Amino acid sequence: MSLKKRLDKLFEKVEDKIIPIGQRTNEICRHNTEKVLNAFLCAGVGEEHLKGTTGYGYNDLGRDAIESVYAKIFNAELAFVRPQVISGTHAITACLFGNLRPNDEVLSITGKPYDTLLPILGMMGNISGSLKEYNIVYKEAPLVNGDICLHQVFEKITKNTKMIYIQRSKGYDLRPSVNMERLKYVIKEIEDKFPNVIVFVDNCYGEFVEKLEPLDMGAHLIAGSLIKNPGGGLASSGGYICGKHEYVKAASDRAVAPGLGLEMGPALESPRLLLQGIFMAPHVVGQALKGAALTAGVFEEIGFPVQPRSLDERSDIVQIIEFGDKGLMLKFCQEIQRFSPIDSRLTVEPGQLPGYDGKVVMACGAFVQGSSIELSADGPMREPFACFFQGGLTYEHIRLALYKSLYNLFDGDIIDNRRLNTIY
Ligand SMILES: *Cc1c(COP(=O)(O)O)cnc(C)c1O
């Protein structure tokens, strides 16, 4: 049988298997679309909100509308949503520096945070301006079997612990994401004993994957990137911070300048795209989730470890494929790049990226540079050579890129063709 026929069969088999995932995803998508629409109705978004101001950005109606929509969606007292916030890392940094003071402690209860946060915390040598330099103490409670361990959390909380830090998504770790049900339980346990601690959740990659979000589960502050889920693939730049008024204000004053965070900041040309982006986001996230389930299913069939499994419930859009081989991981990322709408002619190579320790490979042929709600495949060049595959604005594109990439890898004998034998 031709390679094409065998791959067709493989994809057909997996698509049959994941029908229930498609149905569950549609249900979540409908729920979240209604939540987003309600936020637009509540905020009374009108045509006058689709254009932003320039310069200082005083009285920017578009910005106010966006922030009011975000606050409603994420169940927040206040939202700070700006194109001037460059990335998730920038938003998280503002939350940390805005709310912590010398001698305060921040305790991560999901183990080592995402790579780009390590320099900020002071965990990558003497980086000027890190939390450590300000005498703000970072501690962590490691995950046990991939899960938050409350026993360790309680052992590590002290009277100086001002903030608990929870990373919802897996980052570059091989662990499951923290689901909302678990998050609710953990927060309740912590709050019962330590009612004054700020529970801060890095919500990157998690938005709209479930029906509820961290603030619904009792978290006090969340942050994320607009070139991931909530930008819906349309936002050209930006980050958001949502939560309790005083904590969001403190973060905004750090991001802008003390006392000015909520008053200044032009929405520039962006309000229409940010509004349209968040309107599209539940659907786009749904497409990415279906693509992730397909990817998991296909790699399961050909014998590669994946996480989550194809039929698992998810709390972020990231699909891990463990290649266990440096060359194969790199080739797969290169193939994904080849089937991207932008920069398909480039061959990605591992490189040193700002904020990352060690070499990282990133395939991201996106309309917005680095946007990982668009189809992207990346990962650190270290054991077990796991690829972090996420995004895709349409299921059709994810399927196509995956199919064509695998075709080339099998055709070039880069993946052993015998892996296809089990399909019949
Ligand atoms: C992407 C991401 C971040 C921030 O990344 P940026 O590239 O700075 O937007 C932080 N935490 C997690 C878990 C992430 O996935």
Tab-separated table of N, CA, C and O in Angstrom, residues 87-93 95-96 108 110 112-117 163-172 175 177-178 180 183 199-207 213-215 219-225 228 240 242 315-316:
chain	number	residue	atom	x	y	z
A	87	SER	N	4.677	40.731	26.264
A	87	SER	CA	4.598	39.272	26.275
A	87	SER	C	4.013	38.807	27.599
A	87	SER	O	3.777	39.618	28.509
A	88	GLY	N	3.823	37.520	27.705
A	88	GLY	CA	3.381	36.941	28.971
A	88	GLY	C	4.402	37.212	30.070
A	88	GLY	O	4.042	37.570	31.192
A	89	THR	N	5.649	37.073	29.722
A	89	THR	CA	6.721	37.307	30.700
A	89	THR	C	6.647	38.733	31.250
A	89	THR	O	6.812	38.961	32.448
A	90	HIS	N	6.390	39.685	30.372
A	90	HIS	CA	6.285	41.090	30.789
A	90	HIS	C	5.104	41.271	31.752
A	90	HIS	O	5.233	41.905	32.804
A	91	ALA	N	3.978	40.688	31.415
A	91	ALA	CA	2.787	40.802	32.274
A	91	ALA	C	3.038	40.173	33.644
A	91	ALA	O	2.708	40.746	34.691
A	92	ILE	N	3.664	39.008	33.639
A	92	ILE	CA	3.944	38.305	34.901
A	92	ILE	C	4.937	39.113	35.735
A	92	ILE	O	4.796	39.257	36.954
A	93	THR	N	5.940	39.672	35.059
A	93	THR	CA	6.938	40.489	35.759
A	93	THR	C	6.277	41.668	36.470
A	93	THR	O	6.591	41.971	37.626
A	95	CYS	N	3.263	41.828	37.569
A	95	CYS	CA	2.506	41.304	38.716
A	95	CYS	C	3.438	41.039	39.900
A	95	CYS	O	3.110	41.349	41.049
A	96	LEU	N	4.602	40.482	39.619
A	96	LEU	CA	5.543	40.145	40.696
A	96	LEU	C	6.109	41.417	41.325
A	96	LEU	O	5.990	41.641	42.531
A	108	SER	N	6.507	29.352	44.585
A	108	SER	CA	5.919	28.635	43.447
A	108	SER	C	5.525	27.242	43.926
A	108	SER	O	6.343	26.528	44.492
A	110	THR	N	4.118	25.028	41.812
A	110	THR	CA	4.101	24.117	40.656
A	110	THR	C	5.531	23.879	40.161
A	110	THR	O	5.769	23.728	38.964
A	112	LYS	N	9.504	24.392	39.240
A	112	LYS	CA	10.287	25.405	38.544
A	112	LYS	C	9.429	26.107	37.485
A	112	LYS	O	8.834	25.446	36.642
A	113	PRO	N	9.357	27.433	37.526
A	113	PRO	CA	8.524	28.147	36.543
A	113	PRO	C	9.108	28.112	35.129
A	113	PRO	O	10.241	27.691	34.926
A	114	TYR	N	8.303	28.602	34.219
A	114	TYR	CA	8.661	28.695	32.799
A	114	TYR	C	10.028	29.359	32.624
A	114	TYR	O	10.361	30.317	33.316
A	115	ASP	N	10.775	28.869	31.671
A	115	ASP	CA	12.176	29.278	31.478
A	115	ASP	C	12.431	30.791	31.507
A	115	ASP	O	13.389	31.244	32.124
A	116	THR	N	11.587	31.574	30.843
A	116	THR	CA	11.871	33.013	30.735
A	116	THR	C	11.690	33.735	32.064
A	116	THR	O	12.048	34.900	32.191
A	117	LEU	N	11.100	33.043	33.055
A	117	LEU	CA	10.891	33.696	34.352
A	117	LEU	C	12.083	33.510	35.282
A	117	LEU	O	12.225	34.236	36.266
A	163	MET	N	3.028	35.819	48.391
A	163	MET	CA	2.375	35.380	47.155
A	163	MET	C	2.642	33.897	46.892
A	163	MET	O	3.750	33.415	47.087
A	164	ILE	N	1.569	33.236	46.448
A	164	ILE	CA	1.686	31.858	45.966
A	164	ILE	C	1.607	31.932	44.449
A	164	ILE	O	0.708	32.571	43.891
A	165	TYR	N	2.546	31.286	43.804
A	165	TYR	CA	2.637	31.355	42.346
A	165	TYR	C	2.280	29.993	41.755
A	165	TYR	O	2.865	28.976	42.126
A	166	ILE	N	1.307	30.000	40.868
A	166	ILE	CA	0.870	28.738	40.258
A	166	ILE	C	0.950	28.875	38.744
A	166	ILE	O	0.388	29.810	38.168
A	167	GLN	N	1.634	27.958	38.110
A	167	GLN	CA	1.689	27.961	36.648
A	167	GLN	C	0.717	26.899	36.139
A	167	GLN	O	0.897	25.710	36.382
A	168	ARG	N	-0.335	27.371	35.466
A	168	ARG	CA	-1.379	26.455	35.002
A	168	ARG	C	-0.858	25.491	33.939
A	168	ARG	O	-1.093	24.287	33.990
A	169	SER	N	-0.140	26.038	32.965
A	169	SER	CA	0.327	25.221	31.846
A	169	SER	C	1.669	24.585	32.192
A	169	SER	O	2.317	24.956	33.156
A	170	LYS	N	2.070	23.635	31.358
A	170	LYS	CA	3.258	22.853	31.702
A	170	LYS	C	4.573	23.537	31.395
A	170	LYS	O	5.602	23.117	31.880
A	171	GLY	N	4.548	24.629	30.607
A	171	GLY	CA	5.820	25.230	30.206
A	171	GLY	C	6.620	24.196	29.436
A	171	GLY	O	6.064	23.464	28.621
A	172	TYR	N	7.912	24.116	29.716
A	172	TYR	CA	8.727	23.087	29.064
A	172	TYR	C	8.953	21.908	30.001
A	172	TYR	O	9.974	21.231	29.933
A	175	ARG	N	4.851	17.590	32.442
A	175	ARG	CA	3.850	17.312	33.483
A	175	ARG	C	2.498	17.752	32.953
A	175	ARG	O	2.408	18.538	32.012
A	177	SER	N	-1.021	19.851	32.841
A	177	SER	CA	-1.393	21.190	33.279
A	177	SER	C	-2.302	21.065	34.512
A	177	SER	O	-2.851	19.998	34.769
A	178	VAL	N	-2.435	22.157	35.237
A	178	VAL	CA	-3.273	22.149	36.447
A	178	VAL	C	-4.716	22.430	36.018
A	178	VAL	O	-4.997	23.491	35.453
A	180	MET	N	-8.877	23.133	36.442
A	180	MET	CA	-9.567	24.109	37.274
A	180	MET	C	-10.155	23.492	38.546
A	180	MET	O	-10.216	24.144	39.586
A	183	LEU	N	-7.326	23.194	40.894
A	183	LEU	CA	-6.928	24.539	41.311
A	183	LEU	C	-7.852	25.045	42.422
A	183	LEU	O	-7.403	25.615	43.417
A	199	VAL	N	-2.888	34.725	45.735
A	199	VAL	CA	-2.746	33.563	44.852
A	199	VAL	C	-2.707	34.069	43.403
A	199	VAL	O	-3.698	34.583	42.883
A	200	PHE	N	-1.550	33.932	42.814
A	200	PHE	CA	-1.300	34.442	41.465
A	200	PHE	C	-1.130	33.261	40.502
A	200	PHE	O	-0.344	32.355	40.764
A	201	VAL	N	-1.879	33.275	39.404
A	201	VAL	CA	-1.797	32.175	38.437
A	201	VAL	C	-1.267	32.679	37.093
A	201	VAL	O	-1.829	33.619	36.510
A	202	ASP	N	-0.200	32.076	36.625
A	202	ASP	CA	0.263	32.276	35.251
A	202	ASP	C	-0.709	31.478	34.369
A	202	ASP	O	-0.689	30.253	34.373
A	203	ASN	N	-1.552	32.229	33.645
A	203	ASN	CA	-2.645	31.575	32.900
A	203	ASN	C	-2.295	31.339	31.427
A	203	ASN	O	-3.161	30.982	30.630
A	204	CYS	N	-1.041	31.539	31.063
A	204	CYS	CA	-0.618	31.383	29.663
A	204	CYS	C	-1.037	30.018	29.108
A	204	CYS	O	-0.804	29.000	29.757
A	205	TYR	N	-1.587	30.012	27.930
A	205	TYR	CA	-2.026	28.807	27.196
A	205	TYR	C	-3.290	28.164	27.767
A	205	TYR	O	-3.765	27.168	27.226
A	206	GLY	N	-3.819	28.719	28.872
A	206	GLY	CA	-4.969	28.055	29.494
A	206	GLY	C	-6.320	28.659	29.129
A	206	GLY	O	-7.349	27.993	29.262
A	207	GLU	N	-6.329	29.903	28.661
A	207	GLU	CA	-7.594	30.615	28.477
A	207	GLU	C	-8.539	29.877	27.525
A	207	GLU	O	-8.138	29.462	26.434
A	213	GLU	N	-12.254	29.781	34.619
A	213	GLU	CA	-10.891	30.308	34.619
A	213	GLU	C	-10.428	30.448	36.072
A	213	GLU	O	-11.241	30.377	36.996
A	214	PRO	N	-9.124	30.675	36.270
A	214	PRO	CA	-8.601	30.670	37.645
A	214	PRO	C	-9.296	31.622	38.626
A	214	PRO	O	-9.446	31.283	39.797
A	215	LEU	N	-9.727	32.803	38.171
A	215	LEU	CA	-10.374	33.713	39.131
A	215	LEU	C	-11.721	33.143	39.582
A	215	LEU	O	-12.171	33.410	40.693
A	219	ALA	N	-8.630	32.250	42.628
A	219	ALA	CA	-7.341	32.942	42.487
A	219	ALA	C	-7.577	34.451	42.578
A	219	ALA	O	-8.703	34.926	42.367
A	220	HIS	N	-6.524	35.200	42.925
A	220	HIS	CA	-6.673	36.649	43.104
A	220	HIS	C	-6.121	37.458	41.950
A	220	HIS	O	-6.462	38.630	41.786
A	221	LEU	N	-5.235	36.845	41.182
A	221	LEU	CA	-4.539	37.597	40.139
A	221	LEU	C	-4.120	36.608	39.054
A	221	LEU	O	-3.630	35.517	39.375
A	222	ILE	N	-4.327	36.975	37.788
A	222	ILE	CA	-3.864	36.130	36.682
A	222	ILE	C	-3.192	37.022	35.623
A	222	ILE	O	-3.467	38.224	35.559
A	223	ALA	N	-2.363	36.398	34.817
A	223	ALA	CA	-1.726	37.142	33.734
A	223	ALA	C	-1.522	36.202	32.553
A	223	ALA	O	-1.456	34.978	32.714
A	224	GLY	N	-1.453	36.792	31.370
A	224	GLY	CA	-1.224	35.982	30.174
A	224	GLY	C	-0.856	36.848	28.984
A	224	GLY	O	-0.767	38.074	29.087
A	225	SER	N	-0.650	36.184	27.878
A	225	SER	CA	-0.163	36.835	26.659
A	225	SER	C	-1.270	36.908	25.605
A	225	SER	O	-2.034	35.969	25.426
A	228	LYS	N	-1.073	34.527	22.556
A	228	LYS	CA	-1.504	33.138	22.779
A	228	LYS	C	-3.044	33.152	22.743
A	228	LYS	O	-3.627	33.966	22.029
A	240	TYR	N	-2.211	40.677	29.283
A	240	TYR	CA	-3.301	41.093	30.182
A	240	TYR	C	-2.993	40.681	31.610
A	240	TYR	O	-2.255	39.717	31.844
A	242	CYS	N	-5.479	40.386	35.177
A	242	CYS	CA	-6.843	40.503	35.701
A	242	CYS	C	-6.872	40.042	37.150
A	242	CYS	O	-6.101	39.164	37.541
A	315	SER	N	-6.181	21.161	30.081
A	315	SER	CA	-6.340	22.480	30.703
A	315	SER	C	-5.416	23.505	30.064
A	315	SER	O	-5.306	24.631	30.511
A	316	ASP	N	-4.726	23.093	29.000
A	316	ASP	CA	-3.985	24.051	28.177
A	316	ASP	C	-3.947	23.489	26.750
A	316	ASP	O	-4.438	22.384	26.501
